[in-house]
């Protein structure tokens, strides 16, 4: 009986991982921030250009620009060139602002034209085509021609971040540029984490967390009320969501961030996501608090995190591994208990669908947590 219950627990947890993986893949294909090192490698021409005009059609946009600076390739300053951007299927083309400066990643075609490599795949707006650039103003982070291409790109992006107070590119910068991509990027994240400008500080703390400097989580906890109001808080929430540690001090900080209020914020969401995925007993008191959260999203984080811990699901297990394990478990169980699949929803494991009685899950895990030794 005990072994059969354990098998049902494992099956339910694996089913959760399989479903969650399918959803993320489906949405990941739709809109995805491109990694800047890959863009820099794929592009044979990288420039800062001044947009002169753009011509949008149903399937593409043609951009006309003047070359201001050359980071990679054979273009020359002052050259006029045009580049084509293919609009994602089902999206509406968006022209750019004339006279604006941008950082462009381009690939020359056999016909000697240029195609734009978008900075956000699947996004049709101008913000997803290129990054804003400082234009012809003096550089805050100058570089010479011999510098590595990735450092030139980082310098250009750092200039616009600092000139605009982080600006609207900041929310996706941690996904595009990791601290390990360039020593300069790592140094910038550390400097930004000390900035007096809140939006830049948020960006720096998020970068340090991605680099594994978990003392940055303590800084977030100490300043959480101030940082929550930042326009770039989404990027910091995403960084928090990646934490996988058994350090009790970090888990306590994440727990306090996740439960500091019942208001939905990017920082709470990121901390709750991390607590769900750490699968450590120290997360349980905070997950129990989230069982009573007014938001169903946080209640689901709690049920999911507690069920994964109870089922001893490995931290960081990939969706492909989860699917294989689920398939193997189904094969083993089906021969012995053909009705197991029909009974999965009664096992009180995430995810639960809206039509199911959520209170059964919440009460189950409240009672379960009360049985744990103190």
GROMACS .gro file of N, CA, C and O in nm, residues 70-72 103 141 143-158 184:
model
   88
   70UNK      N    1   3.059   5.165  -3.662
   70UNK     CA    2   3.069   5.026  -3.707
   70UNK      C    3   3.135   4.944  -3.597
   70UNK      O    4   3.248   4.972  -3.557
   71UNK      N    5   3.063   4.843  -3.549
   71UNK     CA    6   3.118   4.754  -3.447
   71UNK      C    7   3.174   4.626  -3.509
   71UNK      O    8   3.264   4.565  -3.454
   72UNK      N    9   3.116   4.587  -3.622
   72UNK     CA   10   3.161   4.466  -3.691
   72UNK      C   11   3.123   4.478  -3.838
   72UNK      O   12   3.015   4.528  -3.871
  103UNK      N   13   2.098   5.030  -3.236
  103UNK     CA   14   2.203   4.929  -3.254
  103UNK      C   15   2.144   4.815  -3.335
  103UNK      O   16   2.048   4.751  -3.292
  141UNK      N   17   3.125   5.481  -2.212
  141UNK     CA   18   3.210   5.362  -2.211
  141UNK      C   19   3.277   5.348  -2.349
  141UNK      O   20   3.236   5.267  -2.431
  143UNK      N   21   3.536   5.258  -2.653
  143UNK     CA   22   3.610   5.137  -2.692
  143UNK      C   23   3.688   5.167  -2.819
  143UNK      O   24   3.657   5.263  -2.892
  144UNK      N   25   3.789   5.086  -2.846
  144UNK     CA   26   3.866   5.106  -2.969
  144UNK      C   27   3.835   4.995  -3.068
  144UNK      O   28   3.766   4.897  -3.035
  145UNK      N   29   3.886   5.010  -3.188
  145UNK     CA   30   3.854   4.916  -3.295
  145UNK      C   31   3.901   4.775  -3.264
  145UNK      O   32   3.844   4.678  -3.315
  146UNK      N   33   4.007   4.763  -3.183
  146UNK     CA   34   4.063   4.630  -3.155
  146UNK      C   35   3.987   4.555  -3.045
  146UNK      O   36   4.015   4.437  -3.020
  147UNK      N   37   3.892   4.619  -2.980
  147UNK     CA   38   3.818   4.553  -2.872
  147UNK      C   39   3.736   4.437  -2.926
  147UNK      O   40   3.691   4.440  -3.042
  148UNK      N   41   3.715   4.332  -2.846
  148UNK     CA   42   3.627   4.223  -2.889
  148UNK      C   43   3.488   4.275  -2.924
  148UNK      O   44   3.440   4.371  -2.860
  149UNK      N   45   3.426   4.216  -3.022
  149UNK     CA   46   3.294   4.262  -3.067
  149UNK      C   47   3.194   4.264  -2.952
  149UNK      O   48   3.117   4.360  -2.936
  150UNK      N   49   3.194   4.160  -2.868
  150UNK     CA   50   3.097   4.153  -2.759
  150UNK      C   51   3.116   4.269  -2.662
  150UNK      O   52   3.019   4.326  -2.611
  151UNK      N   53   3.241   4.313  -2.641
  151UNK     CA   54   3.266   4.426  -2.552
  151UNK      C   55   3.219   4.557  -2.614
  151UNK      O   56   3.171   4.647  -2.544
  152UNK      N   57   3.230   4.568  -2.747
  152UNK     CA   58   3.178   4.687  -2.814
  152UNK      C   59   3.026   4.695  -2.797
  152UNK      O   60   2.971   4.802  -2.767
  153UNK      N   61   2.960   4.582  -2.815
  153UNK     CA   62   2.814   4.578  -2.800
  153UNK      C   63   2.775   4.612  -2.657
  153UNK      O   64   2.683   4.692  -2.632
  154UNK      N   65   2.843   4.551  -2.560
  154UNK     CA   66   2.814   4.577  -2.419
  154UNK      C   67   2.832   4.726  -2.387
  154UNK      O   68   2.751   4.787  -2.316
  155UNK      N   69   2.938   4.787  -2.441
  155UNK     CA   70   2.964   4.928  -2.417
  155UNK      C   71   2.851   5.014  -2.471
  155UNK      O   72   2.807   5.111  -2.406
  156UNK      N   73   2.804   4.983  -2.592
  156UNK     CA   74   2.694   5.059  -2.651
  156UNK      C   75   2.568   5.047  -2.567
  156UNK      O   76   2.497   5.146  -2.543
  157UNK      N   77   2.538   4.927  -2.522
  157UNK     CA   78   2.417   4.906  -2.442
  157UNK      C   79   2.430   4.973  -2.306
  157UNK      O   80   2.336   5.034  -2.255
  158UNK      N   81   2.550   4.966  -2.246
  158UNK     CA   82   2.572   5.032  -2.118
  158UNK      C   83   2.551   5.182  -2.130
  158UNK      O   84   2.493   5.246  -2.040
  184UNK      N   85   3.342   4.269  -1.895
  184UNK     CA   86   3.287   4.405  -1.884
  184UNK      C   87   3.144   4.402  -1.834
  184UNK      O   88   3.103   4.485  -1.752
   0.00000   0.00000   0.00000
